[in-house]
Amino acid sequence: MKTVFSGIQPSGEVHLGNYLGAIRNWVALQDQYRCIYCLVDYHALTQTYDVKDMSARVWDVAIDLLALGVDPERSTLFLQSMVPEHTELCWVLNNVTGFGDLERMTQFKDKSGTQADNINVGLFDYPVLQAADILLYKAELVPVGQDQVQHLELARRIARSFNHRWGRVFPECNPLLSSTPKILGLDGQAKMSKSLGNSITLSEPEKSVRKKLARAATDPARVERTDPGDPDKCNVFTLHGFFSDDDTRGWVRQGCTTAGIGCVDCKTKLADNVLAHLGPYYERRAALAADRDRVRDILHAGAEKARAVARRTMDEVRGKLGLWR
Ligand code: TRP
């Protein structure tokens, strides 16, 4: 059975974009693969953050993942900082990573622009820690978004350099891209993100979900109620694709292209369906939030399971390095 590994930043509550773009896929992969999912809190240190918020951020992502269907009976769910072998392997891999390769990473270049006051070495080394995350478990498949493909290419290169210099330990890892259509922010921006304030988190109250969807950006060409719209240029219609059945989508397409219905009608229907879809999730999340001990046990057990594998890999790695024992 192949091993799947993926990581998510503990940025607080999961939003609709994370769910549709990634987590849904994580849940489905559990049927076919040995899955290891990691909350990458050490990666999060590369950005400035409020110390007092961090544990709540981790907590919220953990219970969201569990509520959405990451199953600790079948998969390993754990916190990166509880398995120190991640940083240990990162240090080893640093020595087979080209400085120039890291300089070329577009995410590093982007972040150096947006956080120009804090361009630290951790930010530069971020992709090497990511490679260590994956290689520690010899994972072959890595479900990620398009924006992480460059990091995975680097991880493959690093694995090859290691194998070449010190002897074969690591397999090839490949991105597993989902076919999910791109979900824009509710304001129409290219990305749904909590920090941009254009997302719906999964634990948001009904009233707020309705209000946000009512204001969501639609096909910009449809200015007046009487203008026909193009559903294929409308983020709200993309969302209908996930939450509504064929009949409803047909009704929207027909109504939108002929100006038979207004955006308000379309959005009201979407809000109904989103809320119906998320109903069971709200219940599971509330149950987990009320049972801190259970969640803590799950994360500890996950870290134990992960560590057992990580220790074995590091023993093998140290053996190859020729370190004195
Ligand atoms: N860099 C990834 C992101 O920002 C998160 C991540 C860290 C990751 N380590 C990983 C993803 C290992 C896949 C595999 O989304």
mmCIF file of C-alpha atoms and ligand atoms in Angstrom, residues 5-9 40 43 107 126 130 133-134 142-144 148 151, ligand 1:
data_model
loop_
_atom_site.group_PDB
_atom_site.id
_atom_site.type_symbol
_atom_site.label_atom_id
_atom_site.label_comp_id
_atom_site.label_asym_id
_atom_site.label_seq_id
_atom_site.Cartn_x
_atom_site.Cartn_y
_atom_site.Cartn_z
ATOM 1 C CA PHE A 5 1.646 12.442 3.217
ATOM 2 C CA SER A 6 0.317 15.948 3.407
ATOM 3 C CA GLY A 7 0.654 18.931 5.668
ATOM 4 C CA ILE A 8 -1.541 21.848 6.566
ATOM 5 C CA GLN A 9 -0.575 25.073 8.253
ATOM 6 C CA VAL A 40 2.914 21.835 10.329
ATOM 7 C CA HIS A 43 6.502 25.757 9.288
ATOM 8 C CA GLN A 107 6.708 31.106 -2.686
ATOM 9 C CA TYR A 126 10.897 26.175 4.412
ATOM 10 C CA GLN A 130 8.726 20.297 3.726
ATOM 11 C CA ASP A 133 8.209 15.988 6.249
ATOM 12 C CA ILE A 134 7.548 13.864 3.212
ATOM 13 C CA VAL A 142 1.532 14.059 -1.790
ATOM 14 C CA PRO A 143 -1.871 15.678 -2.258
ATOM 15 C CA VAL A 144 -1.272 19.407 -2.695
ATOM 16 C CA GLN A 148 3.082 23.479 -4.031
ATOM 17 C CA HIS A 151 8.239 22.536 -3.674
HETATM 18 N N1 TRP B 1 3.753 24.063 2.296
HETATM 19 C C1 TRP B 1 2.456 23.462 2.402
HETATM 20 C C2 TRP B 1 1.385 24.549 2.203
HETATM 21 O O1 TRP B 1 1.650 25.695 2.460
HETATM 22 C C3 TRP B 1 2.242 22.798 3.734
HETATM 23 C C4 TRP B 1 3.166 21.635 3.918
HETATM 24 C C5 TRP B 1 4.208 21.546 4.786
HETATM 25 C C6 TRP B 1 3.125 20.421 3.192
HETATM 26 N N2 TRP B 1 4.792 20.350 4.692
HETATM 27 C C7 TRP B 1 4.164 19.621 3.722
HETATM 28 C C8 TRP B 1 2.300 19.938 2.184
HETATM 29 C C9 TRP B 1 4.423 18.356 3.217
HETATM 30 C C10 TRP B 1 2.571 18.666 1.673
HETATM 31 C C11 TRP B 1 3.613 17.887 2.199
HETATM 32 O O2 TRP B 1 0.284 24.234 1.832
#
